[in-house]
Structures are given as structure tokens and as C-alpha cells.
CSV table of C-alpha atoms and ligand atoms in Angstrom, one decimal:
chain,number,residue,atom,x,y,z
A,9,MET,CA,113.5,147.2,70.1
A,10,ASN,CA,110.1,146.6,68.6
A,11,PRO,CA,107.4,147.9,67.6
A,12,GLN,CA,108.6,149.0,64.2
A,13,SER,CA,107.3,152.5,63.3
A,14,ALA,CA,109.3,155.6,64.3
A,15,SER,CA,106.6,156.9,66.5
A,16,ALA,CA,106.0,153.5,68.1
A,17,ARG,CA,109.8,153.2,68.8
A,18,GLU,CA,109.5,156.1,71.3
A,19,ARG,CA,106.5,154.5,73.1
A,20,ILE,CA,107.3,151.9,75.8
A,21,TYR,CA,104.9,149.0,75.7
A,22,LEU,CA,104.7,147.4,79.2
A,23,ASP,CA,101.4,145.5,78.7
A,24,HIS,CA,102.5,142.1,77.5
A,25,ASN,CA,99.8,140.4,79.5
A,26,ALA,CA,97.1,142.1,77.5
A,27,THR,CA,98.8,141.0,74.2
A,28,THR,CA,102.3,140.7,73.1
A,29,PRO,CA,103.9,142.3,70.0
A,30,LEU,CA,104.1,139.8,67.1
A,31,LYS,CA,107.8,138.5,67.0
A,32,PRO,CA,109.5,139.2,63.7
A,33,ALA,CA,110.0,135.4,62.8
A,34,VAL,CA,106.2,134.8,63.6
A,35,ARG,CA,105.4,137.5,61.2
A,36,ALA,CA,107.7,136.1,58.6
A,37,ALA,CA,106.1,132.7,58.9
A,38,MET,CA,102.6,134.2,58.6
A,39,VAL,CA,103.5,136.3,55.5
A,40,GLN,CA,104.9,133.1,53.9
A,41,ALA,CA,101.7,131.3,54.7
A,42,MET,CA,99.5,134.0,53.1
A,43,ASP,CA,100.6,132.4,49.8
A,44,LEU,CA,99.0,129.1,50.7
A,45,VAL,CA,95.8,128.8,48.8
A,46,GLY,CA,94.5,125.4,50.0
A,47,ASN,CA,91.7,124.5,52.5
A,48,PRO,CA,93.4,122.1,54.9
A,49,SER,CA,90.5,119.7,54.5
A,50,SER,CA,90.8,119.5,50.6
A,51,VAL,CA,92.3,116.3,49.3
A,52,HIS,CA,94.2,118.0,46.3
A,53,ALA,CA,97.8,119.2,46.5
A,54,PHE,CA,96.9,122.6,47.6
A,55,GLY,CA,94.9,121.3,50.5
A,56,ARG,CA,97.6,118.9,51.4
A,57,THR,CA,100.1,121.6,51.6
A,58,ALA,CA,97.9,123.8,53.8
A,59,ARG,CA,97.3,120.5,56.0
A,60,ARG,CA,101.0,120.0,56.4
A,61,ALA,CA,101.4,123.6,57.6
A,62,VAL,CA,98.7,123.0,60.2
A,63,GLU,CA,100.2,119.8,61.3
A,64,GLU,CA,103.6,121.3,61.7
A,65,ALA,CA,102.2,124.1,63.8
A,66,ARG,CA,100.3,121.5,65.9
A,67,ALA,CA,103.7,119.7,66.5
A,68,ALA,CA,105.3,122.8,67.6
A,69,VAL,CA,102.5,123.7,70.2
A,70,ALA,CA,102.7,120.1,71.3
A,71,ALA,CA,106.3,120.2,71.9
A,72,LEU,CA,105.9,123.4,74.0
A,73,VAL,CA,104.0,121.5,76.7
A,74,GLY,CA,105.4,118.0,75.9
A,75,VAL,CA,102.4,116.2,74.5
A,76,LYS,CA,101.7,114.3,71.3
A,77,PRO,CA,100.5,116.5,68.3
A,78,ALA,CA,97.1,114.5,68.5
A,79,GLN,CA,96.5,116.0,72.0
A,80,VAL,CA,96.3,119.6,70.6
A,81,LEU,CA,93.0,120.9,69.5
A,82,PHE,CA,93.1,124.4,67.9
A,83,THR,CA,90.4,126.9,68.9
A,84,GLY,CA,89.7,130.5,68.1
A,85,SER,CA,91.1,131.9,71.3
A,86,GLY,CA,92.1,131.1,74.9
A,87,THR,CA,88.6,132.1,75.8
A,88,GLU,CA,87.1,129.5,73.6
A,89,ALA,CA,89.4,126.9,75.0
A,90,ASN,CA,88.5,127.7,78.5
A,91,ASN,CA,84.8,127.6,77.6
A,92,MET,CA,85.2,124.2,75.9
A,93,ALA,CA,87.0,122.8,79.0
A,94,LEU,CA,84.3,124.1,81.4
A,95,ARG,CA,81.3,123.3,79.4
A,96,GLY,CA,82.6,120.1,77.7
A,97,PHE,CA,81.7,117.9,80.6
A,98,PRO,CA,78.1,118.8,81.6
A,99,GLY,CA,77.8,116.0,84.2
A,100,ARG,CA,80.6,117.4,86.4
A,101,ALA,CA,80.1,120.3,89.0
A,102,VAL,CA,82.9,122.9,88.4
A,103,LEU,CA,85.3,124.1,91.1
A,104,THR,CA,87.4,127.0,90.4
A,105,SER,CA,89.2,129.9,92.2
A,106,ALA,CA,88.0,133.3,92.8
A,107,VAL,CA,91.0,134.8,90.8
A,108,GLU,CA,90.4,133.1,87.5
A,109,HIS,CA,90.2,135.0,84.0
A,110,GLU,CA,86.7,136.1,83.2
A,111,SER,CA,86.5,133.4,80.5
A,112,VAL,CA,86.6,130.7,83.1
A,113,LEU,CA,84.3,132.4,85.5
A,114,ALA,CA,81.7,133.3,83.0
A,115,ALA,CA,81.9,129.9,81.2
A,116,ASP,CA,80.1,128.4,84.2
A,117,PRO,CA,78.4,130.9,86.5
A,118,ALA,CA,77.3,128.1,88.8
A,119,ALA,CA,80.8,127.1,89.5
A,120,GLU,CA,82.0,127.2,93.1
A,121,ARG,CA,84.7,129.8,93.4
A,122,LEU,CA,87.3,128.9,96.0
A,123,PRO,CA,88.9,131.4,98.1
A,124,VAL,CA,92.6,132.5,97.9
A,125,THR,CA,95.1,133.7,100.5
A,126,PRO,CA,96.2,137.4,100.7
A,127,ASP,CA,98.9,136.5,98.2
A,128,GLY,CA,96.5,135.1,95.7
A,129,VAL,CA,97.2,131.4,96.1
A,130,ILE,CA,94.3,129.0,96.4
A,131,ASP,CA,93.3,128.0,99.8
A,132,GLN,CA,94.4,124.5,100.3
A,133,ALA,CA,91.9,123.7,103.1
A,134,ALA,CA,89.1,125.1,101.0
A,135,LEU,CA,90.1,123.1,98.1
A,136,THR,CA,90.4,119.9,100.0
A,137,ALA,CA,87.0,120.4,101.5
A,138,ALA,CA,85.3,121.3,98.2
A,139,LEU,CA,86.9,118.3,96.6
A,140,GLU,CA,85.7,115.9,99.3
A,141,GLN,CA,82.2,117.3,99.1
A,142,THR,CA,81.8,117.4,95.3
A,143,LYS,CA,81.7,114.0,93.6
A,144,SER,CA,83.0,113.9,90.0
A,145,ALA,CA,84.0,117.5,89.9
A,146,LEU,CA,86.0,119.3,87.2
A,147,LEU,CA,88.6,121.6,88.9
A,148,SER,CA,89.7,124.6,86.8
A,149,LEU,CA,92.8,126.4,88.2
A,150,MET,CA,95.0,128.9,86.3
A,151,VAL,CA,98.8,128.4,86.2
A,152,ALA,CA,99.4,132.1,86.4
A,153,ASN,CA,97.4,135.0,87.1
A,154,ASN,CA,96.9,137.7,84.4
A,155,GLU,CA,96.8,140.6,86.9
A,156,THR,CA,99.4,139.6,89.5
A,157,GLY,CA,101.5,136.9,87.8
A,158,VAL,CA,100.9,134.8,90.9
A,159,ILE,CA,101.4,131.1,90.2
A,160,GLN,CA,99.0,128.4,91.6
A,161,PRO,CA,100.1,125.1,92.9
A,162,VAL,CA,98.4,123.3,89.9
A,163,ALA,CA,100.4,119.9,90.1
A,164,GLU,CA,99.6,119.6,93.9
A,165,ALA,CA,95.9,120.5,93.3
A,166,ALA,CA,95.7,118.0,90.5
A,167,ARG,CA,96.9,115.2,92.8
A,168,LEU,CA,94.3,116.1,95.3
A,169,ALA,CA,91.5,116.4,92.7
A,170,HIS,CA,92.4,113.1,91.0
A,171,ALA,CA,92.2,111.4,94.3
A,172,GLN,CA,88.7,112.4,94.5
A,173,GLY,CA,87.8,111.3,91.0
A,174,ALA,CA,87.8,114.9,89.5
A,175,LEU,CA,89.1,116.1,86.1
A,176,VAL,CA,91.5,119.0,86.2
A,177,HIS,CA,91.8,121.8,83.8
A,178,ALA,CA,94.5,124.5,83.9
A,179,ASP,CA,94.5,127.9,82.1
A,180,ALA,CA,98.1,128.3,81.2
A,181,VAL,CA,97.5,131.4,78.9
A,182,GLN,CA,99.8,133.7,81.0
A,183,ALA,CA,102.4,131.0,81.9
A,184,ALA,CA,103.3,129.6,78.4
A,185,GLY,CA,106.5,131.1,77.2
A,186,ARG,CA,107.3,132.4,80.7
A,187,LEU,CA,107.6,129.2,82.7
A,188,PRO,CA,108.7,125.8,81.6
A,189,LEU,CA,105.3,124.0,81.0
A,190,SER,CA,104.9,120.2,81.0
A,191,PHE,CA,101.4,118.8,80.7
A,192,ALA,CA,102.6,115.5,82.4
A,193,GLU,CA,104.3,117.4,85.3
A,194,LEU,CA,101.3,119.6,85.9
A,195,GLY,CA,99.3,116.5,85.9
A,196,VAL,CA,96.2,117.9,84.4
A,197,ASP,CA,93.7,116.6,81.9
A,198,LEU,CA,93.1,119.7,79.9
A,199,LEU,CA,95.2,122.9,79.4
A,200,THR,CA,94.5,126.2,77.7
A,201,LEU,CA,97.0,128.2,75.6
A,202,SER,CA,96.7,131.3,73.6
A,203,ALA,CA,99.1,132.3,70.8
A,204,HIS,CA,99.0,136.1,71.4
A,205,LYS,CA,100.5,136.1,74.8
A,206,LEU,CA,103.7,134.5,73.6
A,207,GLY,CA,104.5,136.6,70.5
A,208,GLY,CA,101.9,135.1,68.1
A,209,PRO,CA,98.7,136.5,66.7
A,210,ALA,CA,95.4,136.9,68.5
A,211,GLY,CA,92.5,134.8,67.5
A,212,VAL,CA,94.0,131.4,67.9
A,213,GLY,CA,94.3,129.2,71.0
A,214,ALA,CA,94.6,125.5,71.9
A,215,LEU,CA,93.1,123.1,74.3
A,216,ILE,CA,95.5,120.3,75.2
A,217,LEU,CA,93.6,117.1,76.0
A,218,ALA,CA,94.7,114.0,77.9
A,219,GLU,CA,94.7,111.1,75.6
A,220,GLY,CA,91.2,109.6,75.1
A,221,LEU,CA,89.4,112.6,76.7
A,222,GLU,CA,86.3,113.7,74.7
A,223,PRO,CA,84.8,117.1,75.7
A,224,GLU,CA,81.5,118.0,74.0
A,225,SER,CA,82.0,120.4,71.0
A,226,LEU,CA,81.0,124.0,71.4
A,227,ILE,CA,80.9,124.6,67.7
A,228,ARG,CA,79.3,122.1,65.4
A,229,GLY,CA,78.9,122.0,61.6
A,230,GLY,CA,82.2,120.5,60.3
A,231,GLY,CA,84.6,117.7,60.8
A,232,GLN,CA,87.6,119.8,61.6
A,233,GLU,CA,89.8,119.1,64.6
A,234,LYS,CA,88.5,115.5,64.7
A,235,ARG,CA,84.9,116.9,64.8
A,236,LYS,CA,85.6,118.6,68.1
A,237,ARG,CA,85.8,122.1,66.8
A,238,ALA,CA,83.9,122.9,63.5
A,239,GLY,CA,85.0,125.5,61.1
A,240,THR,CA,87.7,125.9,58.5
A,241,GLU,CA,91.1,126.2,60.3
A,242,ASN,CA,92.5,129.7,60.7
A,243,LEU,CA,95.7,128.7,58.7
A,244,LEU,CA,97.5,132.0,59.2
A,245,GLY,CA,96.8,132.1,62.8
A,246,ILE,CA,97.7,128.5,63.4
A,247,VAL,CA,101.0,128.9,61.5
A,248,GLY,CA,101.7,131.9,63.6
A,249,PHE,CA,100.9,130.0,66.8
A,250,GLY,CA,103.3,127.2,65.7
A,251,ALA,CA,106.1,129.7,65.0
A,252,ALA,CA,105.6,131.5,68.4
A,253,ALA,CA,105.4,128.1,70.2
A,254,ARG,CA,108.8,127.2,68.6
A,255,LEU,CA,110.4,130.4,69.7
A,256,ALA,CA,108.8,130.4,73.1
A,257,HIS,CA,110.4,126.9,73.7
A,258,ASP,CA,113.9,128.2,72.5
A,259,GLU,CA,113.8,131.5,74.2
A,260,LEU,CA,112.6,130.1,77.7
A,261,PRO,CA,116.1,130.8,79.2
A,262,ASN,CA,115.5,134.5,78.5
A,263,ALA,CA,112.8,134.4,81.3
A,264,ALA,CA,115.7,134.9,83.8
A,265,ALA,CA,116.6,138.2,82.3
A,266,LEU,CA,113.0,139.3,82.3
A,267,ALA,CA,112.7,138.4,86.0
A,268,SER,CA,115.8,140.6,87.0
A,269,LEU,CA,114.3,143.4,84.9
A,270,ARG,CA,111.0,143.0,86.8
A,271,ASP,CA,112.6,142.7,90.1
A,272,ARG,CA,114.7,145.8,89.4
A,273,LEU,CA,111.6,147.7,88.6
A,274,GLU,CA,109.9,146.6,91.9
A,275,ARG,CA,112.9,147.3,94.0
A,276,GLU,CA,113.4,150.8,92.6
A,277,ALA,CA,109.8,151.6,92.6
A,278,LEU,CA,109.4,150.6,96.4
A,279,ALA,CA,112.7,152.4,97.2
A,280,GLY,CA,111.6,155.6,95.6
A,281,ALA,CA,107.9,155.3,96.7
A,282,PRO,CA,107.8,153.6,100.1
A,283,GLN,CA,104.0,154.1,100.3
A,284,ALA,CA,103.6,151.7,97.3
A,285,ARG,CA,103.1,148.0,97.5
A,286,ILE,CA,103.2,145.0,95.3
A,287,MET,CA,100.3,142.5,95.2
A,288,GLY,CA,101.1,138.8,95.4
A,289,ALA,CA,104.8,139.6,96.3
A,290,GLY,CA,104.9,136.8,98.8
A,291,ALA,CA,104.0,134.1,96.3
A,292,ALA,CA,105.8,132.6,93.4
A,293,ARG,CA,105.1,134.6,90.2
A,294,VAL,CA,105.8,134.6,86.6
A,295,PRO,CA,108.9,136.5,85.8
A,296,ASN,CA,107.2,139.4,83.8
A,297,THR,CA,104.3,140.7,86.0
A,298,SER,CA,104.1,143.4,88.6
A,299,CYS,CA,100.8,144.6,90.1
A,300,LEU,CA,101.7,147.9,91.8
A,301,VAL,CA,99.5,149.7,94.2
A,302,LEU,CA,100.0,153.4,94.7
A,303,PRO,CA,97.6,154.2,97.6
A,304,GLY,CA,95.3,157.1,96.9
A,305,LEU,CA,95.8,157.5,93.1
A,306,LEU,CA,93.4,155.7,91.0
A,307,GLY,CA,94.9,153.0,88.6
A,308,GLU,CA,92.9,154.6,85.7
A,309,THR,CA,94.5,158.0,86.5
A,310,GLN,CA,98.0,156.3,86.6
A,311,VAL,CA,97.3,154.6,83.3
A,312,MET,CA,96.3,157.9,81.6
A,313,ALA,CA,99.2,159.8,83.0
A,314,LEU,CA,101.7,157.1,81.9
A,315,ASP,CA,100.1,157.0,78.6
A,316,LEU,CA,100.7,160.8,78.2
A,317,ALA,CA,104.4,159.9,79.0
A,318,SER,CA,104.3,157.3,76.3
A,319,VAL,CA,104.3,154.4,78.7
A,320,ALA,CA,101.6,151.7,78.2
A,321,VAL,CA,100.5,149.8,81.2
A,322,SER,CA,96.9,148.7,82.4
A,323,ALA,CA,94.7,149.1,85.3
A,324,GLY,CA,92.4,146.8,87.2
A,325,SER,CA,91.2,143.8,85.2
A,326,ALA,CA,92.4,143.8,81.7
A,327,CYS,CA,89.4,145.9,80.7
A,328,SER,CA,88.5,144.0,77.5
A,329,SER,CA,85.4,146.3,77.3
A,330,GLY,CA,87.6,149.4,77.4
A,331,LYS,CA,86.0,150.3,80.7
A,332,VAL,CA,88.1,149.6,84.0
A,333,LYS,CA,86.1,147.4,86.3
A,334,PRO,CA,87.1,146.9,89.9
A,335,SER,CA,89.4,143.9,90.0
A,336,HIS,CA,87.8,140.7,91.3
A,337,VAL,CA,91.3,139.3,91.7
A,338,LEU,CA,92.5,142.0,94.2
A,339,ALA,CA,89.1,141.8,95.9
A,340,ALA,CA,89.5,138.1,96.4
A,341,MET,CA,93.0,138.7,97.8
A,342,GLY,CA,91.4,140.9,100.5
A,343,ALA,CA,92.3,144.2,99.1
A,344,ASP,CA,90.1,147.0,100.2
A,345,ALA,CA,88.2,148.9,97.4
A,346,VAL,CA,90.7,151.8,97.7
A,347,THR,CA,93.8,149.6,97.4
A,348,ALA,CA,92.2,147.6,94.5
A,349,ALA,CA,91.3,150.8,92.7
A,350,SER,CA,94.9,152.1,93.0
A,351,ALA,CA,96.6,149.2,91.2
A,352,ILE,CA,98.3,149.1,87.9
A,353,ARG,CA,99.7,146.1,86.2
A,354,VAL,CA,103.0,146.3,84.5
A,355,SER,CA,103.8,143.4,82.3
A,356,LEU,CA,107.1,143.0,80.6
A,357,GLY,CA,108.1,141.0,77.5
A,358,TRP,CA,110.5,140.4,74.7
A,359,THR,CA,110.4,144.0,73.5
A,360,ASN,CA,111.6,145.5,76.9
A,361,ASP,CA,115.0,146.3,78.2
A,362,ASP,CA,116.5,148.5,81.0
A,363,GLU,CA,115.6,151.7,79.1
A,364,ALA,CA,111.9,150.7,79.3
A,365,VAL,CA,112.2,150.2,83.0
A,366,ASP,CA,114.0,153.6,83.4
A,367,ARG,CA,111.2,155.3,81.3
A,368,PHE,CA,108.6,153.7,83.4
A,369,LEU,CA,110.2,154.6,86.7
A,370,THR,CA,110.8,158.3,85.6
A,371,ALA,CA,107.2,158.8,84.7
A,372,TRP,CA,105.7,156.8,87.6
A,373,PHE,CA,107.8,158.6,90.2
A,374,THR,CA,106.2,161.8,89.1
A,375,LEU,CA,102.7,160.3,90.0
A,376,ALA,CA,104.1,158.8,93.3
A,377,ARG,CA,105.2,162.2,94.4
A,378,ARG,CA,101.7,163.4,93.7
A,379,SER,CA,100.2,160.6,95.6
A,380,ALA,CA,102.6,161.2,98.6
A,381,ALA,CA,101.7,164.8,98.6
A,382,ALA,CA,97.9,164.2,98.6
B,14,PLP,N1,93.1,133.3,80.4
B,14,PLP,C1,94.0,134.2,80.8
B,14,PLP,C2,94.6,133.9,82.1
B,14,PLP,C3,94.1,135.4,80.1
B,14,PLP,O1,95.0,136.3,80.7
B,14,PLP,C4,93.5,135.6,78.9
B,14,PLP,C5,93.6,136.8,78.1
B,14,PLP,O2,93.7,137.9,78.7
B,14,PLP,C6,92.6,134.6,78.4
B,14,PLP,C7,92.5,133.4,79.3
B,14,PLP,C8,91.9,134.6,77.2
B,14,PLP,O3,92.7,134.4,76.1
B,14,PLP,P1,92.3,135.0,74.7
B,14,PLP,O4,92.6,136.4,74.6
B,14,PLP,O5,93.0,134.2,73.6
B,14,PLP,O6,90.9,134.8,74.4
């Protein structure tokens, strides 16, 4: 079990969708890279060594999604990659779903937000109609949702969109390392990844581009990343991303074990607290995520009580500001305000085992008894 310190060892971290603990091999690769002194753009030997490290990482990230290294553009985050995808084609009207991550929704506030079913899957009829009505659109659809884990039918949507001349972007931040991901099988033109959701460091992401596609740059002022993303490369972050991508690729078979851990958690939670429900349970989901509703007990209250029991989960949307906002995802799925406010997200990952699930259930059942008695 990770994390490393004695006090941390007693704490159970079930918030892998917020960020994942750095994997030891990633840390080791980054520590080694700390001794690299060169700027990857310098022509001397130091620079060339740093450049080699960047290009090795690029090849590893490319292999994770089955593309050529030249199709990988490193960014400063998944958020930046999403912004670049949505703002990189100003002539195109953006279509997206109502359950996207804030970094997609905020990148183009004028985008049309297509409805989803009660299970959180994009409404096919609405998608078809919007594509027929919008010429030269850009469709942005996430592969897996950060709050519920629900998987969108991206490949099918991409076929429909391409038939109408649209470009397609997929945010795969929560899917990478949890599902096999093939750029070609998804059939998209742009794909977003983020290192810190797969055992790598925060502050580095990637936008994967179809060959020949040229989005406008968001950041100008240097020739890095083929002039598409200016700024001296985050060498340590990129090396960490490469190491994490390599491991994610190799460790994908572990996803089945994660799924049975999550399924056990849900089965036992519902058996012990029949008043609870799981959002998106009727849809295909990534193996690590559970969005649990305990009617009548605020998600925020649950998070705080679980934290006191040394179990870390999150409430509502991933509260990047530290404040818990009502979840636009659960609202779009038709959840009423009370249900949406009573949800927590439990997201498992490589540091978890059965004991973590036991610890969660014990602490959560105390809350569930309180909610049943209320
Ligand atoms: N997209 C999704 C679905 C996410 O869950 C997140 C992070 O929570 C992001 C994008 C943003 O990634 P980053 O934290 O690297 O900016």
C-alpha cells in the first residue's frame, strides 16, 4: 500500500479521480530526470539528452493510445488540452454534452450542451438532430465521466459526426489507464489525456491530434511542440507522464481486479443500506468509480465524516475551488436537488485493496444508519 508515510498508511485514499498517487516507478524516473540539465531545444549535448527524454516519453504516451509520436502534443494539463481542442477551430460551432468536465464546458460557453439519459449517456436523438442542424461542427464528448464513471459511446458518435462533416474531440482523462484506448477505434480527431489520473504527476497533459490537423495555438511565444504550444517543456513532468503511460499500458489487465473491488463495494453498500442508490449503474462505466447517493445526508457531510474516519472520498463535482458546488452532471441526469446533494464519489485505484473497501464500508454504514434513522 501507498502512500508512504506511517500516518498516511493508516489513511485510505479513495479519490483517484481527483488525482492518483504517484507510482513508485514514475517517481524513480522523475528523480533520475532531475539530473538532466539541458533545455530540450538546445543543440548541445545537454540539450540533446533532454530532448531524447522528451521524445521517449512522447513515444510512450503515443503507444498508450496507438498513435505515432508526432501526433502527441504535450500541454500543461488536461484542462489546457481541452481548451486547445475546443478553441483551436474558431470557425466551428461546438456541440458537447451536459455532463462534460468544467474544462470543456468553460472553454466554449456558447457550445450547445446536449442532454443525457437518466443513466448519463448522451441522448442519441438529440445528438443526431444537432449534428444535422449544425454545419461544420466540432463535437466534444468525454470517454468516461469523472463523477459517475459512465462511458459515452464515442466511436458511434464520431461516426455520426463525421458523416455530417464535424470534427470530433474526446476527453479521455478519466478513461486512460482504466480502459483500453485506441485513437483509431474511437475514430476521433482529437483526444485529451492527463498524467496525474494515471499515476503520473499533475501539471502535464497531452492533446493527441489526427495527422495533418492544425488547431490554433493558445500559447504563443516559442517554437516548442512544433510551434503549437510555446514554453520550455516541463521535462520532469513529461518524463513522469511517459513512465506513467508505459505502466498504464502494461497494467491494464489489473482493471478487472479493480472492477471486482468496486462491484463488491457497491453490492455490499446496497445490501447494508437499501435506501442508497448508485448513479449511472445502468450504463457501462469505468471499473474504478462509484457515485453513491445516501438520501437525506449531504455529500459534504459524508465526506467530512469519512475524513474523520481517515477515509478520503469526494462530494459533488470535484470541487477544484475547495467549495462543493451542486453537480451539473447529476442534475443533467435528472437527479433532483436533494439526491444530487446527497452523492459522494468513491474512486478506486492502484493503491487500494479489499481492506480499503472494508474500511470505507464500516465508516459509511455508520452514516447510513444515521440517514435511515433521520
Ligand atoms: N477532464 C476530466 C474528465 C477530468 O476529470 C479532469 C480533471 O479532473 C480534467 C479534464 C482536467 O485535467 P487536469 O487536472 O490535468 O487539468
